[in-house]
C-alpha positions as semicolon CSV with decimal commas, in nm:
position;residue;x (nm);y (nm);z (nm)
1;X;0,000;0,000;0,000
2;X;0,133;0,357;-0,093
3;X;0,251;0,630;0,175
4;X;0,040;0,882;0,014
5;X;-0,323;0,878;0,057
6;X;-0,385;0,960;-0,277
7;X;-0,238;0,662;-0,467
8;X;-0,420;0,464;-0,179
9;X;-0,701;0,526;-0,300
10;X;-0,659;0,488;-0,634
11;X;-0,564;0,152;-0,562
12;X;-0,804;0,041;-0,290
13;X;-1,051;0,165;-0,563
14;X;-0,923;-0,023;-0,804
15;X;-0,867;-0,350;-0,627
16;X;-1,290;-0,279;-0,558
17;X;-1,387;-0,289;-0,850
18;X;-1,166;-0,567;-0,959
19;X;-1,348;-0,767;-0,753
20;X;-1,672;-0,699;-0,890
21;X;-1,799;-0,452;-0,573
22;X;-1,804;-0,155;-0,730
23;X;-2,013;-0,134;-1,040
24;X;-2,050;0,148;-1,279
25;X;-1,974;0,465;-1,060
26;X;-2,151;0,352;-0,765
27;X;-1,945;0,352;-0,374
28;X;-1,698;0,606;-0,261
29;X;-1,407;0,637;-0,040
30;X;-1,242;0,847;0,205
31;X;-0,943;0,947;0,406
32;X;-0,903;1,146;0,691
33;X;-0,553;1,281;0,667
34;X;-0,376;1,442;0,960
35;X;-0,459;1,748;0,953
36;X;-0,816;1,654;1,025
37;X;-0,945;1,737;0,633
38;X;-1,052;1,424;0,448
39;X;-0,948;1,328;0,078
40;X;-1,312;1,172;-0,026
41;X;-1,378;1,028;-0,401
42;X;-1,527;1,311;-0,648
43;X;-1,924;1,294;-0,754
44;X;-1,994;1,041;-1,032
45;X;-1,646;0,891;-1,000
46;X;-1,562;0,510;-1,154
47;X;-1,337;0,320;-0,819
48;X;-1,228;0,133;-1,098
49;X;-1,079;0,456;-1,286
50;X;-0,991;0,702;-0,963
51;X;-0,791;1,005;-1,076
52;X;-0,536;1,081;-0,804
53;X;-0,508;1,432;-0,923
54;X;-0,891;1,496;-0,930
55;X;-0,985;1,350;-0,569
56;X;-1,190;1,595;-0,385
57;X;-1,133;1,811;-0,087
58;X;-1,310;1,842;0,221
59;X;-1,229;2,034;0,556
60;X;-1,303;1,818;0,836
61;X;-1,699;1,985;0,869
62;X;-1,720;1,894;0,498
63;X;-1,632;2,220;0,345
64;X;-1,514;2,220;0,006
65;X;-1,092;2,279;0,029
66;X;-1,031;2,140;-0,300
67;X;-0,993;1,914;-0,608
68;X;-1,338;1,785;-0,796
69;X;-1,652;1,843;-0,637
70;X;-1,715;1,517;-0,358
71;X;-1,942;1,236;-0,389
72;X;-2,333;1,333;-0,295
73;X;-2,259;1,114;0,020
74;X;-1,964;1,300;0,165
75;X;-2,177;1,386;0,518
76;X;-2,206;1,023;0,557
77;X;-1,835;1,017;0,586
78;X;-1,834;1,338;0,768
79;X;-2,073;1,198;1,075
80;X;-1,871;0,913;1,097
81;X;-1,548;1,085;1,112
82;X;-1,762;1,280;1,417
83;X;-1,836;1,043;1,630
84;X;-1,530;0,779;1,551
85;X;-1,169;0,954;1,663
86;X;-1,001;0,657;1,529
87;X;-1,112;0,587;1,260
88;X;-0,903;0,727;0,942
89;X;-1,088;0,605;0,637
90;X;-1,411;0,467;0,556
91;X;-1,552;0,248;0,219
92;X;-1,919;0,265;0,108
93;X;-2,005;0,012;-0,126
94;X;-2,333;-0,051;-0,320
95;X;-2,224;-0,436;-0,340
96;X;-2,442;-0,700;-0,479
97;X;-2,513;-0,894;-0,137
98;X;-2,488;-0,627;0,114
99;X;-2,758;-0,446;-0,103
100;X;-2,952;-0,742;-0,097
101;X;-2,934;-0,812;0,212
102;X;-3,020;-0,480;0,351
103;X;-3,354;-0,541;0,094
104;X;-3,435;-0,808;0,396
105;X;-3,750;-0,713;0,655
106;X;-3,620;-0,935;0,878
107;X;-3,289;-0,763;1,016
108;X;-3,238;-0,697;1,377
109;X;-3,137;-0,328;1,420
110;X;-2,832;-0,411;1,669
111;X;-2,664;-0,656;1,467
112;X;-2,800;-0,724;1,096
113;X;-2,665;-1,126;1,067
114;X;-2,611;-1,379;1,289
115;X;-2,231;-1,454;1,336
116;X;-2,174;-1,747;1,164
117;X;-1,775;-1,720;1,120
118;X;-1,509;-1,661;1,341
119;X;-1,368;-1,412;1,086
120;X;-1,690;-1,189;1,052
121;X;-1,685;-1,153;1,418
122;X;-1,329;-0,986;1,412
123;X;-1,318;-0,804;1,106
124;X;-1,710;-0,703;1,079
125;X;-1,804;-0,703;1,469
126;X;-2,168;-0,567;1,523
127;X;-2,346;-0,482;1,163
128;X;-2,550;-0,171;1,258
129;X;-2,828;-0,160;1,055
130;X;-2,942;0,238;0,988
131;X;-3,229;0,296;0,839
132;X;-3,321;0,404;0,484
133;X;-3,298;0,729;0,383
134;X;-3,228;0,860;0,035
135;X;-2,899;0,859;-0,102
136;X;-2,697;1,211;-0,064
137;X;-2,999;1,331;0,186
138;X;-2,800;1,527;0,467
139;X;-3,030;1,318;0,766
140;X;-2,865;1,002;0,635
141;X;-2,541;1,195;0,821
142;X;-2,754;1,223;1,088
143;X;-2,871;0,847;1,147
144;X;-2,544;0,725;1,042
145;X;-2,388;0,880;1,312
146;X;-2,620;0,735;1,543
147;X;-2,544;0,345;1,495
148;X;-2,138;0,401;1,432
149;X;-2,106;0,551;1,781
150;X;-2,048;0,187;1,860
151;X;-2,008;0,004;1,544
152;X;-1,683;-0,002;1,254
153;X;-1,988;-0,212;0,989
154;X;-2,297;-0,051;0,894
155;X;-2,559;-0,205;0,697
156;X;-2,796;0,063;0,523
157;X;-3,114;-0,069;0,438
158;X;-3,249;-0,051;0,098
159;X;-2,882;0,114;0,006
160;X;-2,527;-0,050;0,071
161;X;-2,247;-0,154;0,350
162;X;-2,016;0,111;0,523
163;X;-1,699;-0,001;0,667
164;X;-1,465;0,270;0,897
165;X;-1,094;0,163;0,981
166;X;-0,772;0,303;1,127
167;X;-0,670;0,351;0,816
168;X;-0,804;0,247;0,406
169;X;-0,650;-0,109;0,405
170;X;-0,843;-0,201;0,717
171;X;-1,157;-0,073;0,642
172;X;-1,148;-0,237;0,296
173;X;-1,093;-0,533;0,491
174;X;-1,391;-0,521;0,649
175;X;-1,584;-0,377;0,376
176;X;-1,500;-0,722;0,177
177;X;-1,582;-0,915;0,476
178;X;-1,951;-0,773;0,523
179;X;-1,999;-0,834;0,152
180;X;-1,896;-1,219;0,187
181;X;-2,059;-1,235;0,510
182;X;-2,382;-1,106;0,351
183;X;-2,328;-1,369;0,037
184;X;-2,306;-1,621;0,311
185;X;-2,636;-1,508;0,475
186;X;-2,834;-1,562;0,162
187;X;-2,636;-1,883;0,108
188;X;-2,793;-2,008;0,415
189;X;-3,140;-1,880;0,397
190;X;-3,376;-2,118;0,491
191;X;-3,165;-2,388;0,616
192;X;-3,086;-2,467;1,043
193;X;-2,760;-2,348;1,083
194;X;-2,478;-2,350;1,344
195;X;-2,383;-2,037;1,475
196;X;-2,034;-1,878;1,647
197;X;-2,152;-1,923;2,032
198;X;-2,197;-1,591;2,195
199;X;-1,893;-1,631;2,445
200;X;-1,666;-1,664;2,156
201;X;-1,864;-1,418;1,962
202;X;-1,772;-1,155;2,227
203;X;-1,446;-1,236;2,262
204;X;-1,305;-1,201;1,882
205;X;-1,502;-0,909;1,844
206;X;-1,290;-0,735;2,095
207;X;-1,211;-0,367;2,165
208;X;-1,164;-0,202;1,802
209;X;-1,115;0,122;1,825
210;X;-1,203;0,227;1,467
């Protein structure tokens, strides 16, 4: 991974959409560089085809600073950045099973899935699910905020994942791990399944800052 935040996320976009989680010019990405300002994908922007020279600008209460105009959800990245202190970068993907998953009427607000893996309790933890509201609407700041005060994986319903991480690698990471773990979910649907026991649950989830 590059030191500079701007080839970082050129190439966490492009390892995305590589992977098929990023279609057309849907999810965005941001970093929150030291200064407290945040380097954030521009508006109608490919993952697949980032422009390190074009990323946009934003102080750290979402004030233009710079570069191409942000993606329509930059105060979803902005009320996260609020209420997490350690997290420095967050990935919002539009992802075929997250999306359809967050379709479901059956998801428990505290915690979306059941934990069926040891891995999705460590890298996912609790999956917050927030509820819909349109894309780019400044209340989806508003509830977002709300269900990352204690929770790195958000599920928004009718919408996407969000992932926040101490820095782009990790919350790419977990990004990728909410999208399996939601393939998994529908993989399952129906059938009586064995779950992580809630000792062990609470135990690899443990005390993740970001």
């Amino acid at each position: 991974m590059s030191d500079m935040p701007e080839r970082t996320l050129v190439d966490v976009g492009a390892r995305l959409a590589a992977r098929g989680l990023a279609h057309g010019a849907s999810g965005n990405l941001s970093i929150r560089l030291d200064d407290g300002s945040l380097l954030i994908t521009p508006t109608r922007a490919r993952l697949g085809a980032l422009d390190a020279d074009r990323l946009a600008r934003l102080g750290a209460d979402g004030r233009p600073i710079g570069g191409d105009d942000p993606s329509k959800e930059w105060p979803l990245h902005v009320a996260i950045y609020r209420v997490r202190s350690h997290a420095r970068a967050i990935v919002h993907l539009h992802s075929r099973h997250a999306v359809a998953v967050a379709c479901l009427d059956d998801l428990a607000p505290d915690d979306a899935l059941p934990t069926y893996t040891a891995y999705q309790a460590m890298r996912v933890g609790r999956l917050r699910l927030v509820p819909f509201v349109p894309p780019g609407d400044a209340a989806l700041g508003d509830a977002v905020a709300i269900a990352a005060r204690d929770s790195r994986s958000l599920l928004l319903a009718n919408h996407g994942l969000v992932a926040a991480g101490i820095d782009l690698e990790a919350a790419s990471a977990t990004a990728e791990e909410i999208e399996e773990t939601c393939a998994l979910h529908l993989l399952l649907g129906g059938r009586r399944v064995r779950l992580v026991p809630d000792d062990a649950t609470a135990r690899l989830r443990g005390d993740e800052p970001a």
